[in-house]
Tab-separated table of C-alpha atoms in Angstrom:
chain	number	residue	atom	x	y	z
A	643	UNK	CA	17.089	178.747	245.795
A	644	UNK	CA	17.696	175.155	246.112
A	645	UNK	CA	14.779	173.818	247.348
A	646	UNK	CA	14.261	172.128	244.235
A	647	UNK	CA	17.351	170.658	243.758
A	648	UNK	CA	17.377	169.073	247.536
A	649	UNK	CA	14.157	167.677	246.871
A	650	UNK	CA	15.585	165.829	243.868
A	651	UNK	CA	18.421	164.763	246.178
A	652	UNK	CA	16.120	163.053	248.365
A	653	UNK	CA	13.881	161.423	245.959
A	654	UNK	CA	17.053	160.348	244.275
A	655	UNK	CA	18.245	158.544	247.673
A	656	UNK	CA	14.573	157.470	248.201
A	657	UNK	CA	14.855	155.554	245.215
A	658	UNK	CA	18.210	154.145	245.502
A	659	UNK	CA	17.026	152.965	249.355
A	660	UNK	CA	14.192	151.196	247.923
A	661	UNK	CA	16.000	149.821	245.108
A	662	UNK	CA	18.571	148.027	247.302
A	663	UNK	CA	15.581	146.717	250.068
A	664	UNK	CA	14.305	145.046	246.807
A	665	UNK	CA	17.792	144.001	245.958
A	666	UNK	CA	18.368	142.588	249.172
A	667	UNK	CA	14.714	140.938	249.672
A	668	UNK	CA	15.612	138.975	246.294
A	669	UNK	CA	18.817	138.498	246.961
A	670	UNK	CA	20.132	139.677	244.261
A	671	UNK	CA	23.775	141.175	243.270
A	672	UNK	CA	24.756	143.912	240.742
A	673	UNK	CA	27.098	144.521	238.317
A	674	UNK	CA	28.039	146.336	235.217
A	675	UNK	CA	30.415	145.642	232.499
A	676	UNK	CA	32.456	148.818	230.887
A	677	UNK	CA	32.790	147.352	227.225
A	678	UNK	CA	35.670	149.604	226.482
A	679	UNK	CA	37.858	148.798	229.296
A	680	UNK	CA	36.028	145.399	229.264
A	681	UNK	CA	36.090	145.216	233.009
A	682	UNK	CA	33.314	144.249	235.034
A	683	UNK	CA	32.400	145.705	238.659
A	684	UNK	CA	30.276	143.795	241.175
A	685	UNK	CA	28.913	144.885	244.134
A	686	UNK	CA	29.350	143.270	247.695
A	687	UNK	CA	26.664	140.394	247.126
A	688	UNK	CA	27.586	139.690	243.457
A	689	UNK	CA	31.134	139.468	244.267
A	690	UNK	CA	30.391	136.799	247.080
A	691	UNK	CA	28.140	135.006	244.285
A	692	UNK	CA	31.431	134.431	241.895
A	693	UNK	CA	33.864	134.924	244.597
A	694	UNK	CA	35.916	138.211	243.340
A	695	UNK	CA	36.377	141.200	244.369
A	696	UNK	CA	34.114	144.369	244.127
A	697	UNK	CA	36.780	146.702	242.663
A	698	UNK	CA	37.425	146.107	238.688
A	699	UNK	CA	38.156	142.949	237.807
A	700	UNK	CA	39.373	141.682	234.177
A	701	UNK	CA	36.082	140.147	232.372
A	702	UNK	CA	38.667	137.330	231.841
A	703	UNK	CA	39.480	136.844	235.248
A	704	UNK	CA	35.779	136.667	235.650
A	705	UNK	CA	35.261	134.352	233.116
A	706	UNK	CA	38.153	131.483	234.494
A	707	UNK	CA	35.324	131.316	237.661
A	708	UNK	CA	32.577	129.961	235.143
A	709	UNK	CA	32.326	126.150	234.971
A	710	UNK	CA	34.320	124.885	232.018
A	711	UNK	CA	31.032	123.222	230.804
A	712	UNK	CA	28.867	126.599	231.078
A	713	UNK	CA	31.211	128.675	230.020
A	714	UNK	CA	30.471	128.512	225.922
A	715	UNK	CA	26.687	129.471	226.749
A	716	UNK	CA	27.657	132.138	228.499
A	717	UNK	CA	30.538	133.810	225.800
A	718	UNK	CA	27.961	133.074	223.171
A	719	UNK	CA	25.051	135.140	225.178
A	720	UNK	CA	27.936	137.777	225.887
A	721	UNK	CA	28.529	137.762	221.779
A	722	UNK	CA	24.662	137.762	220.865
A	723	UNK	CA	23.994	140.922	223.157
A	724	UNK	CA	27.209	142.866	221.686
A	725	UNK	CA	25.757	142.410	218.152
A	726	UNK	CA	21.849	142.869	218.815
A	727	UNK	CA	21.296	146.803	219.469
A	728	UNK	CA	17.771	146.242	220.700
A	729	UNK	CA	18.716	146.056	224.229
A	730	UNK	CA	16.515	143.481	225.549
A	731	UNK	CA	17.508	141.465	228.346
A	732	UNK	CA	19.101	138.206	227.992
A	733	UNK	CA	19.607	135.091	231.004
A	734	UNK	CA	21.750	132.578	231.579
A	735	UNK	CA	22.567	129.964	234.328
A	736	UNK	CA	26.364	128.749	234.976
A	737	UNK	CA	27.612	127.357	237.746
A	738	UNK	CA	30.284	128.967	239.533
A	739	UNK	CA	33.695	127.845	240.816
A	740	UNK	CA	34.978	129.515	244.426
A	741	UNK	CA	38.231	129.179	245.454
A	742	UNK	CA	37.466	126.844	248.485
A	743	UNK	CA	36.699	124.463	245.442
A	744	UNK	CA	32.485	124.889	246.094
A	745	UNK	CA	30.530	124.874	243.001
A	746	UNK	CA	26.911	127.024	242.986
A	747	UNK	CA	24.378	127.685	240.146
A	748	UNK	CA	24.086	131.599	239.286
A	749	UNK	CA	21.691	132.971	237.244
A	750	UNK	CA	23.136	136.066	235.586
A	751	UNK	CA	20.210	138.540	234.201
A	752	UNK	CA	21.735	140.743	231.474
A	753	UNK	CA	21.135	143.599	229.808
A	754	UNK	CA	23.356	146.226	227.160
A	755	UNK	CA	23.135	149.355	226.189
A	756	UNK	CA	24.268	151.297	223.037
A	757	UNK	CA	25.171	154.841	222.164
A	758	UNK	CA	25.107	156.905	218.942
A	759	UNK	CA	22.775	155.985	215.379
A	760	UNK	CA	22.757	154.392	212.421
A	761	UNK	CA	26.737	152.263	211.750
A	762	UNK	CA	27.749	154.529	214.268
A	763	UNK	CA	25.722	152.983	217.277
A	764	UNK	CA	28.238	150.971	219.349
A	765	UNK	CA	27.756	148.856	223.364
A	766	UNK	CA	28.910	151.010	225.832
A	767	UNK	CA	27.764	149.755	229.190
A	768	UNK	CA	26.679	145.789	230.145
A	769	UNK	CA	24.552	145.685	233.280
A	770	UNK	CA	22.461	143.132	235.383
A	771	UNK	CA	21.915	141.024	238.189
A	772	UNK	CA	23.328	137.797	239.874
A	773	UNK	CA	20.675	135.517	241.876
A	774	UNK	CA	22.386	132.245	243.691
A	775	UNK	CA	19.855	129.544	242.626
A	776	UNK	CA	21.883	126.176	244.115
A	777	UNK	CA	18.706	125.455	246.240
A	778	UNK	CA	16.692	125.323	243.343
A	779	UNK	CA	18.981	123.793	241.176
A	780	UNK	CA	19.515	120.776	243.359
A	781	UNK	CA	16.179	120.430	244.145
A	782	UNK	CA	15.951	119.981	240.434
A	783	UNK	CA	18.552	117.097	240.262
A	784	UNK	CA	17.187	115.467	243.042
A	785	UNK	CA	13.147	115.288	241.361
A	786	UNK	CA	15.151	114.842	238.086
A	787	UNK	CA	17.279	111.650	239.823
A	788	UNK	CA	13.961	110.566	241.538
A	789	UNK	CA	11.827	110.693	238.433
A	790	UNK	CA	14.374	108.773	235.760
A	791	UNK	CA	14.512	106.095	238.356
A	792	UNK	CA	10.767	105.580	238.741
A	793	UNK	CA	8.847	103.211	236.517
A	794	UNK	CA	6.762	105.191	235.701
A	795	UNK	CA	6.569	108.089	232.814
A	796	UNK	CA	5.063	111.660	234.582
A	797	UNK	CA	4.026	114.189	231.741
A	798	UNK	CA	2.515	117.258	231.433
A	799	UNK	CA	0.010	119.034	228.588
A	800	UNK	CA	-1.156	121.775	227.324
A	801	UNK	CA	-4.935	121.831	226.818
A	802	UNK	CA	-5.934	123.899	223.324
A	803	UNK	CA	-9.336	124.120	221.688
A	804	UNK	CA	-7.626	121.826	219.018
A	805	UNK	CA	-6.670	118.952	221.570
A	806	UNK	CA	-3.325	118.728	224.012
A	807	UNK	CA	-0.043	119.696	223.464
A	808	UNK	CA	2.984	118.120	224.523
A	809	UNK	CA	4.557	120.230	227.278
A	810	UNK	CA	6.987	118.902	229.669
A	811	UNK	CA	7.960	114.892	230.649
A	812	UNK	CA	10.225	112.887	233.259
A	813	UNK	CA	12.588	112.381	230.542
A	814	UNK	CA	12.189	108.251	230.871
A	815	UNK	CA	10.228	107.822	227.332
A	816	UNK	CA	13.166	105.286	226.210
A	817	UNK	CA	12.931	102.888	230.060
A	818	UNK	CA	9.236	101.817	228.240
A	819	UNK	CA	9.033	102.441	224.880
A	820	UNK	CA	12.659	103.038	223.501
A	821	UNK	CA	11.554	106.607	222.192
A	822	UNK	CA	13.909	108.933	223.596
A	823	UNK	CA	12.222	112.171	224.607
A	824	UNK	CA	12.593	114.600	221.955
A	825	UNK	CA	10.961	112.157	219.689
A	826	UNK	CA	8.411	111.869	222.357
A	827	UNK	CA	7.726	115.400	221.841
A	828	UNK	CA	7.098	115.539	218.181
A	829	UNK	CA	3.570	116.540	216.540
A	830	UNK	CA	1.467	113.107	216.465
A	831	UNK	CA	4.151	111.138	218.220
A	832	UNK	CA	1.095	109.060	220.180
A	833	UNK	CA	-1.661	108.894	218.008
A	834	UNK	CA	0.874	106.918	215.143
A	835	UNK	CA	1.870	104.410	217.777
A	836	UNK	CA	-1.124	104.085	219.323
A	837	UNK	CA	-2.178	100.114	218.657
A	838	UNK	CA	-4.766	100.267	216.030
A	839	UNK	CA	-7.654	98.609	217.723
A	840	UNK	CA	-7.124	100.834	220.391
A	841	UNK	CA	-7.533	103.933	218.848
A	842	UNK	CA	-11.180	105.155	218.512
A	843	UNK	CA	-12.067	103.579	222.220
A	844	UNK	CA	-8.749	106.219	223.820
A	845	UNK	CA	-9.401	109.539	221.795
A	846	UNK	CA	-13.227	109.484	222.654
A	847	UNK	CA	-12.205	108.913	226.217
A	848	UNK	CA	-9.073	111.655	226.186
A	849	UNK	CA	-12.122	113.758	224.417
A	850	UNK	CA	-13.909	113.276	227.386
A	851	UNK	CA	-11.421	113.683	230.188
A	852	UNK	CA	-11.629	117.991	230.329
A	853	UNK	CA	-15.713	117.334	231.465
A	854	UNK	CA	-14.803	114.416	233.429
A	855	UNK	CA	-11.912	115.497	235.224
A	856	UNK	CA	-9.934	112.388	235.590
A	857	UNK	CA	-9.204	109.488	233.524
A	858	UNK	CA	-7.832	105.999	233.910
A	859	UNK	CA	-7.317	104.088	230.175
A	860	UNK	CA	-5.425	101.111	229.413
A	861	UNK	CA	-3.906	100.753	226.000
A	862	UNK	CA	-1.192	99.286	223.233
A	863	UNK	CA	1.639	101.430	222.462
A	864	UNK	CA	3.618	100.424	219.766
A	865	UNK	CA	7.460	100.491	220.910
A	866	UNK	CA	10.523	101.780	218.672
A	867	UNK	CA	11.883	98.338	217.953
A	868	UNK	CA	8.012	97.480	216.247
A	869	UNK	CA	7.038	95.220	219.300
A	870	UNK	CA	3.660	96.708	221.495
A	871	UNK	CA	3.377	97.163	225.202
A	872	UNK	CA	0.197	97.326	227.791
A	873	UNK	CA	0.248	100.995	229.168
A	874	UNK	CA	-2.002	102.162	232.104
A	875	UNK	CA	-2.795	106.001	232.165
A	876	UNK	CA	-3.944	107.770	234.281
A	877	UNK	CA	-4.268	111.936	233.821
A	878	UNK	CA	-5.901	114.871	235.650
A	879	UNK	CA	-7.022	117.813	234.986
A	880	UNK	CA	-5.288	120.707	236.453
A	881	UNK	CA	-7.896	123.446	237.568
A	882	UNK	CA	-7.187	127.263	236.044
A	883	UNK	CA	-9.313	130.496	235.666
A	884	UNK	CA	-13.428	128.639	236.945
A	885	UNK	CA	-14.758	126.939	234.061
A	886	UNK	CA	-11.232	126.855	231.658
A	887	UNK	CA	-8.573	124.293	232.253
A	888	UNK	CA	-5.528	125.118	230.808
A	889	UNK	CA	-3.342	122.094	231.656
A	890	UNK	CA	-3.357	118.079	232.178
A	891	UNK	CA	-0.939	116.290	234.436
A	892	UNK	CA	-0.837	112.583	233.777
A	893	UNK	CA	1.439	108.976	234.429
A	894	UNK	CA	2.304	106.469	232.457
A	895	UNK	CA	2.903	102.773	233.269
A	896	UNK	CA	4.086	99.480	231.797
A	897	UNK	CA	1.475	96.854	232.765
A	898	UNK	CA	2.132	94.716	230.082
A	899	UNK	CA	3.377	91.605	233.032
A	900	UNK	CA	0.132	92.151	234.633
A	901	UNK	CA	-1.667	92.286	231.256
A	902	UNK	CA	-0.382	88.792	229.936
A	903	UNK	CA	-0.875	87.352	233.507
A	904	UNK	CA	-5.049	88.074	233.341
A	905	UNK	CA	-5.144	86.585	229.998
A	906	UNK	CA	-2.988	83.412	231.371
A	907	UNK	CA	-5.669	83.484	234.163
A	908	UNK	CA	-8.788	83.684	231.938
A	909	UNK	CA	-7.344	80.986	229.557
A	910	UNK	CA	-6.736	78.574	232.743
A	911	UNK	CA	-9.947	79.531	233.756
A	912	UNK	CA	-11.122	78.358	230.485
A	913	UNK	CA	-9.068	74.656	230.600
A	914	UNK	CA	-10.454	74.404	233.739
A	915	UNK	CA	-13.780	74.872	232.751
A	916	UNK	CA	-13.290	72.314	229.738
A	917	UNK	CA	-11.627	69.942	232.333
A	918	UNK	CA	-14.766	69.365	234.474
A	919	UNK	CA	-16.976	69.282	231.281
A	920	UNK	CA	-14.353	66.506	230.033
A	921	UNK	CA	-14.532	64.704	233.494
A	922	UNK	CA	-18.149	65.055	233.932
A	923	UNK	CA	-18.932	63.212	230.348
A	924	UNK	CA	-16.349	60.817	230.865
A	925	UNK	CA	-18.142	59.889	234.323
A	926	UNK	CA	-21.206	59.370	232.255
A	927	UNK	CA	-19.344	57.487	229.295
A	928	UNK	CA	-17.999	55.233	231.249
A	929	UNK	CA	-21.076	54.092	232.431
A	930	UNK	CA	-22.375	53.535	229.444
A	931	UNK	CA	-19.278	51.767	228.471
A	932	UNK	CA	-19.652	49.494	231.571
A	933	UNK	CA	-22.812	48.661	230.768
A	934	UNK	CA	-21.501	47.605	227.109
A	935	UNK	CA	-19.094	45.493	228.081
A	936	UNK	CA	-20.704	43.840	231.032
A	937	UNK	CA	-23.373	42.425	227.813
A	938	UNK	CA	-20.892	41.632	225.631
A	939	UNK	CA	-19.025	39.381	228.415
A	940	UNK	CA	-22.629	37.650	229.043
A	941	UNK	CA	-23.005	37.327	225.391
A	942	UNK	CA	-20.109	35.865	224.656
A	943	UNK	CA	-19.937	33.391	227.189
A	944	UNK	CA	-23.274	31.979	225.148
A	945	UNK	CA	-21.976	32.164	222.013
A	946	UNK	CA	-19.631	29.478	219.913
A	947	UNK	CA	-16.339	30.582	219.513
A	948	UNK	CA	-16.330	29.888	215.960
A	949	UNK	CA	-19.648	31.671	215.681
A	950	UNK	CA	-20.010	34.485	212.586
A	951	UNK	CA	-21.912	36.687	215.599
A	952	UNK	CA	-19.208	35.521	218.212
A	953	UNK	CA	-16.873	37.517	215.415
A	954	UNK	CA	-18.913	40.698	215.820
A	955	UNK	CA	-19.142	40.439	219.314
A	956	UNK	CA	-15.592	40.569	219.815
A	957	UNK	CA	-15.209	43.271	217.554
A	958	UNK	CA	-17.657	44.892	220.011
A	959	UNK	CA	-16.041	44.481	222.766
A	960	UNK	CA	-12.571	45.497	221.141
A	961	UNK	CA	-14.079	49.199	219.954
A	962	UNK	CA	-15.401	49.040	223.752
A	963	UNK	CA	-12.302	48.570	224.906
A	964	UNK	CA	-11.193	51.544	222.951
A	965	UNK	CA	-13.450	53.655	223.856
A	966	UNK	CA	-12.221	53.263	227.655
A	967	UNK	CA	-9.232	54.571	226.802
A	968	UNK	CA	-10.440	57.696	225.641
A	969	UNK	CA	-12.628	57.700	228.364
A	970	UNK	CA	-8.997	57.193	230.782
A	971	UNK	CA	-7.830	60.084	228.249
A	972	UNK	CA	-11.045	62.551	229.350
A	973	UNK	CA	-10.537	61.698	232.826
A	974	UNK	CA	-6.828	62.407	232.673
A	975	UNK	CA	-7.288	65.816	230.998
A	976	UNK	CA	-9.764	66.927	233.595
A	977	UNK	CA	-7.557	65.276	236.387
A	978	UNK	CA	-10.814	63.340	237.695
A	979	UNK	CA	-9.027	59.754	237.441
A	980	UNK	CA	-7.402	58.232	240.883
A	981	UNK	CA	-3.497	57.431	240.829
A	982	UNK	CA	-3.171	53.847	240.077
A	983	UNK	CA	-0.054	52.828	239.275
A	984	UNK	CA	1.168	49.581	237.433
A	985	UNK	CA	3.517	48.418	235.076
A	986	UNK	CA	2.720	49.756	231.295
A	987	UNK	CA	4.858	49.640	228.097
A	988	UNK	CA	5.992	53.168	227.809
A	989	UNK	CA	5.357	53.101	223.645
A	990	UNK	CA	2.200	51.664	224.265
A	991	UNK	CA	1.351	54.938	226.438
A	992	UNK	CA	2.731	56.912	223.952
A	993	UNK	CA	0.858	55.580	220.614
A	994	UNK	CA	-2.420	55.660	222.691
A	995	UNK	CA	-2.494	59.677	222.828
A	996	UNK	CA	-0.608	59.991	219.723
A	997	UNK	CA	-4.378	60.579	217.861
A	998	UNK	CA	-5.430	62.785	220.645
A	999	UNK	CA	-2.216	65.131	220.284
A	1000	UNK	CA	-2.434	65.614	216.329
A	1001	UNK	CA	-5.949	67.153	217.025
A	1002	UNK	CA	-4.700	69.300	219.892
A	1003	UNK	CA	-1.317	70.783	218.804
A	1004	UNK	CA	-3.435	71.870	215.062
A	1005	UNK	CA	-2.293	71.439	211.075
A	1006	UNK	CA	0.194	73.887	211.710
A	1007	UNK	CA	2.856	71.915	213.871
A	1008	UNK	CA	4.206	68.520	212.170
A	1009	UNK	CA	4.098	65.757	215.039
A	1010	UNK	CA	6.763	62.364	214.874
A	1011	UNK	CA	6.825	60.109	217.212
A	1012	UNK	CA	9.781	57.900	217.109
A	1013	UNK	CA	9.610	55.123	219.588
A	1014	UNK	CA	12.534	53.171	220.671
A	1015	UNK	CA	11.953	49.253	220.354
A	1016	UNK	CA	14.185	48.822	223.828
A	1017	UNK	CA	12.529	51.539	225.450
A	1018	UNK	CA	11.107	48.852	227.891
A	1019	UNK	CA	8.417	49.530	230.611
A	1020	UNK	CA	7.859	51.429	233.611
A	1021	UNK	CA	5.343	51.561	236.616
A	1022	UNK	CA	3.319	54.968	236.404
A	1023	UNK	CA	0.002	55.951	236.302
A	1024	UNK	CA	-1.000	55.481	232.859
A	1025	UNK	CA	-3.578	58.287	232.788
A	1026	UNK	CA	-1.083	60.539	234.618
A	1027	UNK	CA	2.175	59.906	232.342
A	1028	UNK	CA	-0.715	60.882	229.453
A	1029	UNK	CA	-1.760	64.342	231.186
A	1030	UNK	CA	2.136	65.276	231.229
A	1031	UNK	CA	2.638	64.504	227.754
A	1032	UNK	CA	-0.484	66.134	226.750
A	1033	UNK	CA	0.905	69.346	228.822
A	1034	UNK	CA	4.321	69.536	227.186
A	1035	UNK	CA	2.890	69.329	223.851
A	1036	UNK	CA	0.312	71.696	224.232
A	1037	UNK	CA	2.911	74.222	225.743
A	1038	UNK	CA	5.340	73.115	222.515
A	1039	UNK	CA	2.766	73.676	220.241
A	1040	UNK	CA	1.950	77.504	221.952
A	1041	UNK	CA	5.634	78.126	221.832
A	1042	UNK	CA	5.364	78.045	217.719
A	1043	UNK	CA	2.855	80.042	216.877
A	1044	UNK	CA	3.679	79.865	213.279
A	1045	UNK	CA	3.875	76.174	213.156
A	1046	UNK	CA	6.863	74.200	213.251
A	1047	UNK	CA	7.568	70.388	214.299
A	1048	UNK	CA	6.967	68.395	217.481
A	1049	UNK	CA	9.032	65.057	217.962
A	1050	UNK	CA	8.452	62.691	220.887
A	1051	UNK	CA	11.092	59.786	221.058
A	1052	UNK	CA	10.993	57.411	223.374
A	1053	UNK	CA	14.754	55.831	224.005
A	1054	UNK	CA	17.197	54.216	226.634
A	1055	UNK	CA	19.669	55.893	228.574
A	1056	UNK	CA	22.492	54.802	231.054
A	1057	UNK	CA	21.882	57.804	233.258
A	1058	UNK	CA	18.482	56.915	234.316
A	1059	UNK	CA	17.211	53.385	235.399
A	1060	UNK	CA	14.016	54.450	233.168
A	1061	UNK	CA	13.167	54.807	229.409
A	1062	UNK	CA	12.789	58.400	229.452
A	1063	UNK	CA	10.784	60.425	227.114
A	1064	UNK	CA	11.969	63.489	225.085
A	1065	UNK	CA	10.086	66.062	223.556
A	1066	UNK	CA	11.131	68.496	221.431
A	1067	UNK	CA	9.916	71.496	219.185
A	1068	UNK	CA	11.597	73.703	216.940
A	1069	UNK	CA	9.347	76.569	215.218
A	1070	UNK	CA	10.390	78.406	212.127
A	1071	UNK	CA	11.362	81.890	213.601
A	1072	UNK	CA	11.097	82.913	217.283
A	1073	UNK	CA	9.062	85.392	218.627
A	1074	UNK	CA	11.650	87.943	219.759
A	1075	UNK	CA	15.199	87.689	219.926
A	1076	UNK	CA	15.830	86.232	223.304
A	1077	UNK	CA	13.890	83.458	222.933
A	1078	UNK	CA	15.286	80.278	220.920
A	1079	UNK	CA	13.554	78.646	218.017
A	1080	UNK	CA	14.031	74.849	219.814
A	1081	UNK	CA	13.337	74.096	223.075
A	1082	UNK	CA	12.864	70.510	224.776
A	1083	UNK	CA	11.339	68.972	227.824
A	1084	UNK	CA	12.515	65.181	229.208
A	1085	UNK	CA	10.571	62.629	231.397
């Protein structure tokens, strides 16, 4: 009787039918390794994934088809699963050389097994499968290619009852903050260069983000080299299982050019503010002032000239005098006055804001002002030359923000028909290394 043994038969082919449809709906290849002839056998869709034959071939023969630069992974996986008797199943991906000179990714899934016990227990047979993954693989390189280029740092994290976990990144840590990415990855990595004053305002806000679902926080991030850049990030929450989010997805950006341009803005903002205060009061001043000196010019006409009052008067009139120019100086900064120009004395311009630019520029800058005897005159706006002078030295004096020196010479030259004017700053250390200590500015 038979029966039973046909039965077997055709469950046995039953199985081996639906074995290969899954083989074939994965696309996968087979092959087996006999580790004491060491020859490996592959069957008709592994041996078109290395390009060999199906019959025995040499392990190697098979070998000389790896990629030169895959091939140590793959003899040290080979070695590991010789030596480890547990039979578990090992995988590695190596790109594979045909002989029309192609190259395609292969991910070889391997597994060994081992006869007999104890020192006696030996590999006998290597089996597994081959899967072409050069699709994938490229499609990798390409996001890879695409994401190093971009700006911008994508990242990925594990959410745990204890806080996130770093999980994956775009690999351009260094592009922004000169931490490569493994050092991106180690425990803490954020929170130490997070800017100080930062701190407690971004962890209650990343404590927030799982309720809140998405979150938008600027900060400071401390670079390698010591120096701190603006980041924007923004980070989502990636929906799991109802009611326990697992993961957060996230950007980072480098905003620090946008950053220093608001403040720029807000501190303009401010000058300009100050600037229509200044004109406004000057307006009135001058009023005043006109009002001053139109008595004192009635006065004096009444007055001896030898007179002990005609004395005060004149001194009067002199700190009235005076106090126009500062008025011409408040009109100037606020950019209020009308161009008039005339002939001046350029020193003469120069020693008048002198007093106004040692209160401006602070006790930490050292101003001289040396002033050229032959430096002549020119015809210029008085109040206008003042505002540019003003400007450079306020802009020399923000260029040394731990003090330094200002000079402002006045001298001849041959290449100009005018007495220029030359000022210069030099601070005691720069503020990074591509900027110079000294810099200069001529009229």
């Amino acid at each position: 009787d038979v029966t039973q043994l046909r039965a077997t038969a055709d469950a046995l082919r039953e199985s081996e039918r639906e074995m290969r449809l899954a083989l074939d709906a994965a696309q996968l290849g087979t092959w087996k390794h006999v580790v004491n002839t060491n020859e490996i056998f592959h069957d008709e869709r592994a041996s078109r994934h290395v390009d060999l034959p199906q019959g025995a071939v040499a392990a190697g023969v098979a070998m000389e088809r790896i990629h030169p630069d895959d091939r140590a992974a793959l003899q040290q996986t080979m070695a590991a699963m010789l030596a480890d008797d547990s039979e578990s199943t090992s995988v590695v991906e190596a790109r594979v050389l045909h002989a029309d000179g192609s190259e395609h990714w292969i991910a070889f899934h391997a597994r060994m097994l081992f006869e007999g016990e104890g020192p006696a227990r030996h590999p006998v047979l290597g089996f597994g499968t081959t899967q072409d993954i050069t699709a994938r693989k490229r499609a990798e390189q390409t996001i890879a290619r695409f994401m190093s280029a971009s700006p911008s740092v994508v990242y990925a994290l594990e959410l745990t009852a204890n806080g996130f976990n770093y999980k994956w990144s775009s690999g351009n840590e260094q592009a922004i903050t000169g931490w490569t990415s493994a050092e991106a990855a180690q425990p803490g990595w954020w929170l130490r260069n997070l800017h100080p004053d930062d701190r407690d305002r971004v962890v209650a806000a990343n404590a927030a983000l799982p309720a809140i679902d998405h979150l938008i926080v600027e900060f400071r991030f401390r670079c390698k080299d010591g120096h701190y850049v603006s980041i924007r990030d923004e980070k989502r929450v990636v929906p799991g299982q109802p009611g326990q989010p697992t993961e957060i997805v996230g950007s980072w950006s480098d905003v620090t050019d946008r950053v220093q341009l608001e403040d720029q803005l807000r501190q303009s903002q401010k000058l300009e503010a100050v600037g229509q205060l200044a004109g406004g009061i000057a307006h009135d001043f001058n009023n005043l002032l006109t009002v001053i000196a139109g008595n004192g010019e009635l006065l004096a006409q009444q007055l001896p000239p030898d007179s002990t009052e005609r004395q005060r008067l004149n001194e009067i009139r002199d700190a009235g005098r005076r106090a126009a120019g500062l008025t011409r100086q408040l009109l100037a900064f606020s950019r209020s006055q009308l161009l008039a120009p005339r002939v001046v004395e350029i020193n003469q311009v120069i020693g008048r804001v002198e007093a106004m630019l040692r209160r401006l520029i602070g006790e930490d800058v050292t101003l001289t002002c040396e002033l050229s005897p032959e430096a002549g005159h020119v015809k210029v706006d008085p109040g206008q030359l003042e505002q540019v002078v003003v400007n450079l030295a306020v802009n020399a004096r923000d260029a040394m923000p731990d003090g330094g020196h200002l000079a402002i010479s006045t001298r001849t030259s041959a290449r100009f028909s005018i007495a220029p004017v030359l000022i210069s700053g030099c601070g005691p250390r720069s503020r990074s290394a591509s900027e110079s200590t000294s810099s200069a500015a001529c009229l």
